[in-house]
Amino acid sequence: MVLEESFRAISSALPGKVGIGIAAVGDDQVITLGDWDTGVAWSTIKVPLAISALHSEGERTGSAAQSAIEASDNDAAEQMWARLGPPSKAAQDVQAVLRAAGDSVTRVESERVRPGFSAFGQTKWSLTQQTVFAAHLPCLSEARPVIELMSDISESQRWGLARVAGSASKGGWGPDEHWDYLVRQFAVISTPRGQTAVAIAAEPTSGTFSTGVALLDKLTAWVQAQSTKLPAGHCGIGGGS
């Protein structure tokens, strides 16, 4: 209740539609706040994609994984996707990573539904399911190399949750059919009490990417201000507060 009231106070003054999901690492219980709840994954889907590609191809795809995660390189992500085989198989492989991390709902898009954009990037990924995925990410042994990359992203990607010390994050953004941007991001944040999974998203009223980033910065400031009240946990434990 305290978190809800606090979030409502800051979000009501923001110029756009925002949402946040929070969970203790190792736990399935998600706190969701705000009026944004689902949308296109954009580049956040590169995390399970990189995990799948590295698990399948090993060092042969190491460079592509690094570029796709640290710099959000789209060509590198497409290379990893192609290495997984035909689109239907690639989608199944990436979806298997989601399932292993507790997301039993999300269906990875295998078809290029929007010209000029990747198939996988158009996957619909809800705030709740992305938070569940983030909460179990540190518990997957095959995710460790990707988490390391998420902890060392390039300067151009250091906004929102990426600015929090000790975080491993990945952002994603893109326009809808009217060229209004959705900007989203998820992270695993380390605290003295354990780890917290956070997913945030914004659809700015202005429709611009820069305003979306500014909104995520404000949501991140709220996360930091509430850090002692957020659930935190460890793999196999979870549920702490």
mmCIF file of N, CA and C in Angstrom, residues 104-224:
data_model
loop_
_atom_site.group_PDB
_atom_site.id
_atom_site.type_symbol
_atom_site.label_atom_id
_atom_site.label_comp_id
_atom_site.label_asym_id
_atom_site.label_seq_id
_atom_site.Cartn_x
_atom_site.Cartn_y
_atom_site.Cartn_z
ATOM 1 N N SER A 104 5.866 -18.454 -18.332
ATOM 2 C CA SER A 104 5.121 -19.543 -18.973
ATOM 3 C C SER A 104 4.085 -19.043 -19.972
ATOM 4 N N VAL A 105 4.103 -17.749 -20.238
ATOM 5 C CA VAL A 105 3.039 -17.140 -21.039
ATOM 6 C C VAL A 105 3.516 -16.594 -22.386
ATOM 7 N N THR A 106 4.613 -15.879 -22.389
ATOM 8 C CA THR A 106 5.051 -15.137 -23.574
ATOM 9 C C THR A 106 5.373 -16.045 -24.755
ATOM 10 N N ARG A 107 4.869 -15.660 -25.918
ATOM 11 C CA ARG A 107 5.152 -16.391 -27.158
ATOM 12 C C ARG A 107 6.088 -15.553 -28.021
ATOM 13 N N VAL A 108 7.254 -16.079 -28.311
ATOM 14 C CA VAL A 108 8.231 -15.344 -29.110
ATOM 15 C C VAL A 108 7.774 -15.299 -30.563
ATOM 16 N N GLU A 109 7.767 -14.108 -31.137
ATOM 17 C CA GLU A 109 7.313 -13.911 -32.512
ATOM 18 C C GLU A 109 8.337 -14.486 -33.491
ATOM 19 N N SER A 110 7.872 -15.307 -34.421
ATOM 20 C CA SER A 110 8.765 -15.924 -35.409
ATOM 21 C C SER A 110 8.667 -15.270 -36.781
ATOM 22 N N GLU A 111 7.613 -14.505 -37.007
ATOM 23 C CA GLU A 111 7.409 -13.881 -38.315
ATOM 24 C C GLU A 111 7.714 -12.389 -38.264
ATOM 25 N N ARG A 112 8.197 -11.880 -39.376
ATOM 26 C CA ARG A 112 8.506 -10.454 -39.462
ATOM 27 C C ARG A 112 7.195 -9.696 -39.703
ATOM 28 N N VAL A 113 6.522 -9.332 -38.622
ATOM 29 C CA VAL A 113 5.183 -8.755 -38.720
ATOM 30 C C VAL A 113 5.199 -7.270 -39.079
ATOM 31 N N ARG A 114 6.351 -6.607 -38.906
ATOM 32 C CA ARG A 114 6.481 -5.208 -39.314
ATOM 33 C C ARG A 114 7.716 -5.058 -40.191
ATOM 34 N N PRO A 115 7.540 -4.616 -41.423
ATOM 35 C CA PRO A 115 8.684 -4.430 -42.313
ATOM 36 C C PRO A 115 9.719 -3.490 -41.689
ATOM 37 N N GLY A 116 10.984 -3.873 -41.805
ATOM 38 C CA GLY A 116 12.045 -3.035 -41.281
ATOM 39 C C GLY A 116 12.423 -3.332 -39.847
ATOM 40 N N PHE A 117 11.668 -4.218 -39.196
ATOM 41 C CA PHE A 117 11.959 -4.571 -37.807
ATOM 42 C C PHE A 117 12.104 -6.086 -37.682
ATOM 43 N N SER A 118 12.885 -6.521 -36.707
ATOM 44 C CA SER A 118 13.112 -7.952 -36.520
ATOM 45 C C SER A 118 11.826 -8.656 -36.108
ATOM 46 N N ALA A 119 11.791 -9.955 -36.378
ATOM 47 C CA ALA A 119 10.643 -10.758 -35.938
ATOM 48 C C ALA A 119 10.614 -10.827 -34.420
ATOM 49 N N PHE A 120 11.747 -11.236 -33.831
ATOM 50 C CA PHE A 120 11.800 -11.455 -32.379
ATOM 51 C C PHE A 120 11.554 -10.186 -31.581
ATOM 52 N N GLY A 121 11.975 -9.039 -32.119
ATOM 53 C CA GLY A 121 11.795 -7.774 -31.408
ATOM 54 C C GLY A 121 10.348 -7.358 -31.261
ATOM 55 N N GLN A 122 9.469 -7.918 -32.109
ATOM 56 C CA GLN A 122 8.046 -7.589 -32.049
ATOM 57 C C GLN A 122 7.261 -8.516 -31.116
ATOM 58 N N THR A 123 7.981 -9.368 -30.397
ATOM 59 C CA THR A 123 7.342 -10.212 -29.381
ATOM 60 C C THR A 123 6.603 -9.346 -28.368
ATOM 61 N N LYS A 124 5.381 -9.721 -28.029
ATOM 62 C CA LYS A 124 4.635 -9.011 -26.986
ATOM 63 C C LYS A 124 5.069 -9.576 -25.629
ATOM 64 N N TRP A 125 5.585 -8.700 -24.778
ATOM 65 C CA TRP A 125 6.128 -9.140 -23.488
ATOM 66 C C TRP A 125 5.555 -8.257 -22.393
ATOM 67 N N SER A 126 4.712 -8.834 -21.559
ATOM 68 C CA SER A 126 4.064 -8.049 -20.506
ATOM 69 C C SER A 126 5.053 -7.680 -19.412
ATOM 70 N N LEU A 127 4.721 -6.625 -18.692
ATOM 71 C CA LEU A 127 5.557 -6.167 -17.584
ATOM 72 C C LEU A 127 5.689 -7.262 -16.525
ATOM 73 N N THR A 128 4.571 -7.922 -16.232
ATOM 74 C CA THR A 128 4.584 -8.979 -15.221
ATOM 75 C C THR A 128 5.498 -10.127 -15.613
ATOM 76 N N GLN A 129 5.352 -10.613 -16.844
ATOM 77 C CA GLN A 129 6.156 -11.756 -17.273
ATOM 78 C C GLN A 129 7.630 -11.390 -17.432
ATOM 79 N N GLN A 130 7.909 -10.169 -17.841
ATOM 80 C CA GLN A 130 9.310 -9.751 -17.935
ATOM 81 C C GLN A 130 9.947 -9.672 -16.549
ATOM 82 N N THR A 131 9.172 -9.245 -15.567
ATOM 83 C CA THR A 131 9.676 -9.184 -14.195
ATOM 84 C C THR A 131 9.943 -10.581 -13.656
ATOM 85 N N VAL A 132 9.045 -11.519 -13.936
ATOM 86 C CA VAL A 132 9.252 -12.913 -13.529
ATOM 87 C C VAL A 132 10.538 -13.452 -14.159
ATOM 88 N N PHE A 133 10.709 -13.182 -15.444
ATOM 89 C CA PHE A 133 11.923 -13.617 -16.145
ATOM 90 C C PHE A 133 13.168 -13.046 -15.474
ATOM 91 N N ALA A 134 13.142 -11.751 -15.189
ATOM 92 C CA ALA A 134 14.291 -11.103 -14.551
ATOM 93 C C ALA A 134 14.554 -11.675 -13.166
ATOM 94 N N ALA A 135 13.484 -12.032 -12.461
ATOM 95 C CA ALA A 135 13.625 -12.564 -11.104
ATOM 96 C C ALA A 135 14.290 -13.935 -11.080
ATOM 97 N N HIS A 136 14.187 -14.673 -12.182
ATOM 98 C CA HIS A 136 14.793 -16.005 -12.235
ATOM 99 C C HIS A 136 16.072 -16.034 -13.071
ATOM 100 N N LEU A 137 16.383 -14.935 -13.727
ATOM 101 C CA LEU A 137 17.564 -14.879 -14.591
ATOM 102 C C LEU A 137 18.852 -15.247 -13.853
ATOM 103 N N PRO A 138 19.110 -14.701 -12.653
ATOM 104 C CA PRO A 138 20.357 -15.047 -11.958
ATOM 105 C C PRO A 138 20.420 -16.510 -11.518
ATOM 106 N N CYS A 139 19.285 -17.197 -11.563
ATOM 107 C CA CYS A 139 19.225 -18.589 -11.120
ATOM 108 C C CYS A 139 19.523 -19.571 -12.256
ATOM 109 N N LEU A 140 19.668 -19.058 -13.483
ATOM 110 C CA LEU A 140 19.988 -19.899 -14.636
ATOM 111 C C LEU A 140 21.495 -19.886 -14.860
ATOM 112 N N SER A 141 22.133 -21.032 -14.755
ATOM 113 C CA SER A 141 23.589 -21.080 -14.933
ATOM 114 C C SER A 141 24.001 -20.619 -16.323
ATOM 115 N N GLU A 142 23.189 -20.938 -17.351
ATOM 116 C CA GLU A 142 23.540 -20.550 -18.712
ATOM 117 C C GLU A 142 23.374 -19.053 -18.965
ATOM 118 N N ALA A 143 22.753 -18.354 -18.018
ATOM 119 C CA ALA A 143 22.553 -16.909 -18.179
ATOM 120 C C ALA A 143 23.735 -16.088 -17.674
ATOM 121 N N ARG A 144 24.633 -16.709 -16.945
ATOM 122 C CA ARG A 144 25.713 -15.949 -16.309
ATOM 123 C C ARG A 144 26.554 -15.118 -17.277
ATOM 124 N N PRO A 145 26.970 -15.665 -18.440
ATOM 125 C CA PRO A 145 27.752 -14.835 -19.370
ATOM 126 C C PRO A 145 26.981 -13.612 -19.858
ATOM 127 N N VAL A 146 25.673 -13.761 -20.037
ATOM 128 C CA VAL A 146 24.850 -12.643 -20.516
ATOM 129 C C VAL A 146 24.639 -11.616 -19.412
ATOM 130 N N ILE A 147 24.478 -12.067 -18.183
ATOM 131 C CA ILE A 147 24.353 -11.133 -17.063
ATOM 132 C C ILE A 147 25.620 -10.297 -16.934
ATOM 133 N N GLU A 148 26.773 -10.916 -17.178
ATOM 134 C CA GLU A 148 28.034 -10.168 -17.148
ATOM 135 C C GLU A 148 28.032 -9.073 -18.206
ATOM 136 N N LEU A 149 27.519 -9.379 -19.392
ATOM 137 C CA LEU A 149 27.423 -8.372 -20.457
ATOM 138 C C LEU A 149 26.444 -7.270 -20.067
ATOM 139 N N MET A 150 25.341 -7.639 -19.437
ATOM 140 C CA MET A 150 24.341 -6.664 -18.992
ATOM 141 C C MET A 150 24.887 -5.744 -17.906
ATOM 142 N N SER A 151 25.938 -6.189 -17.246
ATOM 143 C CA SER A 151 26.559 -5.390 -16.184
ATOM 144 C C SER A 151 27.624 -4.452 -16.730
ATOM 145 N N ASP A 152 27.894 -4.551 -18.030
ATOM 146 C CA ASP A 152 28.974 -3.764 -18.635
ATOM 147 C C ASP A 152 28.528 -3.155 -19.960
ATOM 148 N N ILE A 153 27.319 -2.581 -19.969
ATOM 149 C CA ILE A 153 26.795 -2.037 -21.217
ATOM 150 C C ILE A 153 27.483 -0.727 -21.586
ATOM 151 N N SER A 154 27.389 -0.360 -22.863
ATOM 152 C CA SER A 154 28.079 0.825 -23.365
ATOM 153 C C SER A 154 27.467 2.103 -22.798
ATOM 154 N N GLU A 155 28.221 3.175 -22.883
ATOM 155 C CA GLU A 155 27.800 4.452 -22.308
ATOM 156 C C GLU A 155 26.477 4.927 -22.894
ATOM 157 N N SER A 156 26.257 4.674 -24.180
ATOM 158 C CA SER A 156 25.020 5.131 -24.827
ATOM 159 C C SER A 156 23.779 4.439 -24.271
ATOM 160 N N GLN A 157 23.978 3.302 -23.606
ATOM 161 C CA GLN A 157 22.863 2.549 -23.029
ATOM 162 C C GLN A 157 22.670 2.826 -21.540
ATOM 163 N N ARG A 158 23.489 3.703 -20.984
ATOM 164 C CA ARG A 158 23.460 3.924 -19.529
ATOM 165 C C ARG A 158 22.444 4.991 -19.140
ATOM 166 N N TRP A 159 21.203 4.597 -19.180
ATOM 167 C CA TRP A 159 20.110 5.441 -18.696
ATOM 168 C C TRP A 159 19.172 4.552 -17.888
ATOM 169 N N GLY A 160 18.279 5.194 -17.163
ATOM 170 C CA GLY A 160 17.333 4.428 -16.362
ATOM 171 C C GLY A 160 18.016 3.528 -15.357
ATOM 172 N N LEU A 161 17.576 2.294 -15.285
ATOM 173 C CA LEU A 161 18.089 1.338 -14.306
ATOM 174 C C LEU A 161 19.567 1.031 -14.487
ATOM 175 N N ALA A 162 20.101 1.276 -15.677
ATOM 176 C CA ALA A 162 21.518 1.012 -15.932
ATOM 177 C C ALA A 162 22.424 1.926 -15.121
ATOM 178 N N ARG A 163 21.876 3.010 -14.605
ATOM 179 C CA ARG A 163 22.670 3.941 -13.801
ATOM 180 C C ARG A 163 22.767 3.514 -12.335
ATOM 181 N N VAL A 164 22.005 2.512 -11.962
ATOM 182 C CA VAL A 164 22.036 2.045 -10.575
ATOM 183 C C VAL A 164 23.282 1.193 -10.359
ATOM 184 N N ALA A 165 24.062 1.518 -9.349
ATOM 185 C CA ALA A 165 25.277 0.762 -9.057
ATOM 186 C C ALA A 165 24.945 -0.702 -8.790
ATOM 187 N N GLY A 166 25.727 -1.585 -9.380
ATOM 188 C CA GLY A 166 25.519 -3.009 -9.156
ATOM 189 C C GLY A 166 24.366 -3.613 -9.932
ATOM 190 N N SER A 167 23.907 -2.927 -10.983
ATOM 191 C CA SER A 167 22.783 -3.450 -11.765
ATOM 192 C C SER A 167 23.265 -4.160 -13.024
ATOM 193 N N ALA A 168 22.454 -5.096 -13.490
ATOM 194 C CA ALA A 168 22.639 -5.745 -14.784
ATOM 195 C C ALA A 168 21.360 -5.462 -15.552
ATOM 196 N N SER A 169 21.444 -4.769 -16.676
ATOM 197 C CA SER A 169 20.223 -4.271 -17.315
ATOM 198 C C SER A 169 20.244 -4.421 -18.830
ATOM 199 N N LYS A 170 19.062 -4.284 -19.423
ATOM 200 C CA LYS A 170 18.912 -4.225 -20.873
ATOM 201 C C LYS A 170 17.692 -3.396 -21.199
ATOM 202 N N GLY A 171 17.879 -2.446 -22.089
ATOM 203 C CA GLY A 171 16.787 -1.592 -22.521
ATOM 204 C C GLY A 171 16.293 -1.960 -23.908
ATOM 205 N N GLY A 172 15.125 -1.456 -24.244
ATOM 206 C CA GLY A 172 14.560 -1.655 -25.567
ATOM 207 C C GLY A 172 13.641 -0.498 -25.906
ATOM 208 N N TRP A 173 13.550 -0.153 -27.173
ATOM 209 C CA TRP A 173 12.722 0.979 -27.561
ATOM 210 C C TRP A 173 12.387 0.894 -29.042
ATOM 211 N N GLY A 174 11.290 1.508 -29.393
ATOM 212 C CA GLY A 174 10.908 1.545 -30.787
ATOM 213 C C GLY A 174 9.558 2.220 -30.960
ATOM 214 N N PRO A 175 9.242 2.597 -32.212
ATOM 215 C CA PRO A 175 7.995 3.315 -32.488
ATOM 216 C C PRO A 175 6.847 2.391 -32.861
ATOM 217 N N ASP A 176 5.631 2.854 -32.561
ATOM 218 C CA ASP A 176 4.459 2.133 -33.048
ATOM 219 C C ASP A 176 4.167 2.591 -34.474
ATOM 220 N N GLU A 177 3.020 2.225 -35.001
ATOM 221 C CA GLU A 177 2.680 2.569 -36.386
ATOM 222 C C GLU A 177 2.543 4.072 -36.601
ATOM 223 N N HIS A 178 2.360 4.827 -35.510
ATOM 224 C CA HIS A 178 2.248 6.285 -35.602
ATOM 225 C C HIS A 178 3.566 6.968 -35.240
ATOM 226 N N TRP A 179 4.612 6.166 -35.066
ATOM 227 C CA TRP A 179 5.951 6.639 -34.714
ATOM 228 C C TRP A 179 6.006 7.292 -33.335
ATOM 229 N N ASP A 180 5.143 6.814 -32.455
ATOM 230 C CA ASP A 180 5.230 7.180 -31.038
ATOM 231 C C ASP A 180 6.012 6.075 -30.331
ATOM 232 N N TYR A 181 6.997 6.469 -29.563
ATOM 233 C CA TYR A 181 7.926 5.504 -28.975
ATOM 234 C C TYR A 181 7.451 4.884 -27.664
ATOM 235 N N LEU A 182 7.755 3.596 -27.538
ATOM 236 C CA LEU A 182 7.723 2.886 -26.262
ATOM 237 C C LEU A 182 9.180 2.707 -25.855
ATOM 238 N N VAL A 183 9.495 3.043 -24.616
ATOM 239 C CA VAL A 183 10.846 2.830 -24.088
ATOM 240 C C VAL A 183 10.709 1.956 -22.845
ATOM 241 N N ARG A 184 11.451 0.853 -22.808
ATOM 242 C CA ARG A 184 11.332 -0.060 -21.680
ATOM 243 C C ARG A 184 12.701 -0.615 -21.294
ATOM 244 N N GLN A 185 12.760 -1.230 -20.132
ATOM 245 C CA GLN A 185 14.038 -1.701 -19.610
ATOM 246 C C GLN A 185 13.778 -2.653 -18.443
ATOM 247 N N PHE A 186 14.644 -3.618 -18.273
ATOM 248 C CA PHE A 186 14.566 -4.426 -17.056
ATOM 249 C C PHE A 186 15.963 -4.622 -16.502
ATOM 250 N N ALA A 187 16.019 -4.939 -15.211
ATOM 251 C CA ALA A 187 17.316 -5.074 -14.551
ATOM 252 C C ALA A 187 17.226 -5.979 -13.341
ATOM 253 N N VAL A 188 18.369 -6.500 -12.982
ATOM 254 C CA VAL A 188 18.550 -7.177 -11.701
ATOM 255 C C VAL A 188 19.470 -6.279 -10.889
ATOM 256 N N ILE A 189 18.987 -5.851 -9.731
ATOM 257 C CA ILE A 189 19.722 -4.904 -8.897
ATOM 258 C C ILE A 189 20.174 -5.596 -7.615
ATOM 259 N N SER A 190 21.446 -5.471 -7.306
ATOM 260 C CA SER A 190 21.992 -6.069 -6.085
ATOM 261 C C SER A 190 21.881 -5.100 -4.920
ATOM 262 N N THR A 191 21.443 -5.616 -3.780
ATOM 263 C CA THR A 191 21.316 -4.811 -2.567
ATOM 264 C C THR A 191 21.919 -5.595 -1.403
ATOM 265 N N PRO A 192 22.138 -4.958 -0.256
ATOM 266 C CA PRO A 192 22.662 -5.683 0.907
ATOM 267 C C PRO A 192 21.734 -6.805 1.378
ATOM 268 N N ARG A 193 20.430 -6.722 1.009
ATOM 269 C CA ARG A 193 19.455 -7.728 1.451
ATOM 270 C C ARG A 193 19.250 -8.848 0.444
ATOM 271 N N GLY A 194 19.870 -8.715 -0.732
ATOM 272 C CA GLY A 194 19.661 -9.684 -1.787
ATOM 273 C C GLY A 194 19.520 -8.967 -3.116
ATOM 274 N N GLN A 195 18.895 -9.625 -4.081
ATOM 275 C CA GLN A 195 18.715 -9.032 -5.404
ATOM 276 C C GLN A 195 17.238 -8.774 -5.694
ATOM 277 N N THR A 196 17.002 -7.686 -6.422
ATOM 278 C CA THR A 196 15.647 -7.293 -6.806
ATOM 279 C C THR A 196 15.546 -7.215 -8.319
ATOM 280 N N ALA A 197 14.483 -7.786 -8.877
ATOM 281 C CA ALA A 197 14.207 -7.693 -10.308
ATOM 282 C C ALA A 197 13.231 -6.547 -10.535
ATOM 283 N N VAL A 198 13.549 -5.693 -11.494
ATOM 284 C CA VAL A 198 12.699 -4.541 -11.796
ATOM 285 C C VAL A 198 12.522 -4.425 -13.307
ATOM 286 N N ALA A 199 11.299 -4.192 -13.751
ATOM 287 C CA ALA A 199 11.013 -3.906 -15.157
ATOM 288 C C ALA A 199 10.219 -2.610 -15.213
ATOM 289 N N ILE A 200 10.622 -1.699 -16.091
ATOM 290 C CA ILE A 200 9.940 -0.416 -16.209
ATOM 291 C C ILE A 200 9.639 -0.122 -17.681
ATOM 292 N N ALA A 201 8.625 0.688 -17.914
ATOM 293 C CA ALA A 201 8.244 1.036 -19.282
ATOM 294 C C ALA A 201 7.543 2.383 -19.304
ATOM 295 N N ALA A 202 7.666 3.062 -20.438
ATOM 296 C CA ALA A 202 7.014 4.366 -20.588
ATOM 297 C C ALA A 202 6.609 4.602 -22.033
ATOM 298 N N GLU A 203 5.417 5.147 -22.193
ATOM 299 C CA GLU A 203 4.938 5.648 -23.481
ATOM 300 C C GLU A 203 4.697 7.140 -23.285
ATOM 301 N N PRO A 204 5.680 7.980 -23.632
ATOM 302 C CA PRO A 204 5.554 9.418 -23.390
ATOM 303 C C PRO A 204 4.463 10.052 -24.244
ATOM 304 N N THR A 205 3.804 11.031 -23.677
ATOM 305 C CA THR A 205 2.755 11.746 -24.402
ATOM 306 C C THR A 205 3.304 12.376 -25.671
ATOM 307 N N SER A 206 4.542 12.840 -25.621
ATOM 308 C CA SER A 206 5.180 13.475 -26.778
ATOM 309 C C SER A 206 5.513 12.476 -27.870
ATOM 310 N N GLY A 207 5.625 11.194 -27.495
ATOM 311 C CA GLY A 207 5.967 10.160 -28.457
ATOM 312 C C GLY A 207 7.442 10.040 -28.769
ATOM 313 N N THR A 208 8.290 10.847 -28.116
ATOM 314 C CA THR A 208 9.709 10.856 -28.456
ATOM 315 C C THR A 208 10.523 9.898 -27.586
ATOM 316 N N PHE A 209 11.591 9.387 -28.177
ATOM 317 C CA PHE A 209 12.492 8.492 -27.452
ATOM 318 C C PHE A 209 13.140 9.203 -26.272
ATOM 319 N N SER A 210 13.591 10.435 -26.482
ATOM 320 C CA SER A 210 14.293 11.162 -25.418
ATOM 321 C C SER A 210 13.402 11.382 -24.199
ATOM 322 N N THR A 211 12.131 11.680 -24.425
ATOM 323 C CA THR A 211 11.212 11.852 -23.298
ATOM 324 C C THR A 211 10.968 10.516 -22.606
ATOM 325 N N GLY A 212 10.916 9.443 -23.387
ATOM 326 C CA GLY A 212 10.757 8.122 -22.801
ATOM 327 C C GLY A 212 11.913 7.772 -21.879
ATOM 328 N N VAL A 213 13.124 8.087 -22.309
ATOM 329 C CA VAL A 213 14.305 7.851 -21.472
ATOM 330 C C VAL A 213 14.226 8.682 -20.198
ATOM 331 N N ALA A 214 13.806 9.936 -20.344
ATOM 332 C CA ALA A 214 13.678 10.815 -19.170
ATOM 333 C C ALA A 214 12.663 10.251 -18.173
ATOM 334 N N LEU A 215 11.591 9.668 -18.685
ATOM 335 C CA LEU A 215 10.588 9.062 -17.803
ATOM 336 C C LEU A 215 11.168 7.846 -17.072
ATOM 337 N N LEU A 216 11.952 7.042 -17.783
ATOM 338 C CA LEU A 216 12.574 5.895 -17.121
ATOM 339 C C LEU A 216 13.587 6.350 -16.070
ATOM 340 N N ASP A 217 14.254 7.460 -16.334
ATOM 341 C CA ASP A 217 15.164 8.018 -15.324
ATOM 342 C C ASP A 217 14.395 8.388 -14.056
ATOM 343 N N LYS A 218 13.203 8.942 -14.230
ATOM 344 C CA LYS A 218 12.389 9.325 -13.068
ATOM 345 C C LYS A 218 11.876 8.090 -12.325
ATOM 346 N N LEU A 219 11.495 7.074 -13.069
ATOM 347 C CA LEU A 219 11.059 5.833 -12.427
ATOM 348 C C LEU A 219 12.217 5.197 -11.660
ATOM 349 N N THR A 220 13.404 5.279 -12.241
ATOM 350 C CA THR A 220 14.587 4.738 -11.570
ATOM 351 C C THR A 220 14.880 5.489 -10.282
ATOM 352 N N ALA A 221 14.720 6.797 -10.310
ATOM 353 C CA ALA A 221 14.934 7.597 -9.096
ATOM 354 C C ALA A 221 13.969 7.153 -8.001
ATOM 355 N N TRP A 222 12.737 6.829 -8.392
ATOM 356 C CA TRP A 222 11.762 6.332 -7.416
ATOM 357 C C TRP A 222 12.206 4.975 -6.862
ATOM 358 N N VAL A 223 12.687 4.095 -7.732
ATOM 359 C CA VAL A 223 13.176 2.783 -7.295
ATOM 360 C C VAL A 223 14.289 2.946 -6.266
ATOM 361 N N GLN A 224 15.206 3.851 -6.539
ATOM 362 C CA GLN A 224 16.321 4.067 -5.616
ATOM 363 C C GLN A 224 15.847 4.648 -4.287
#
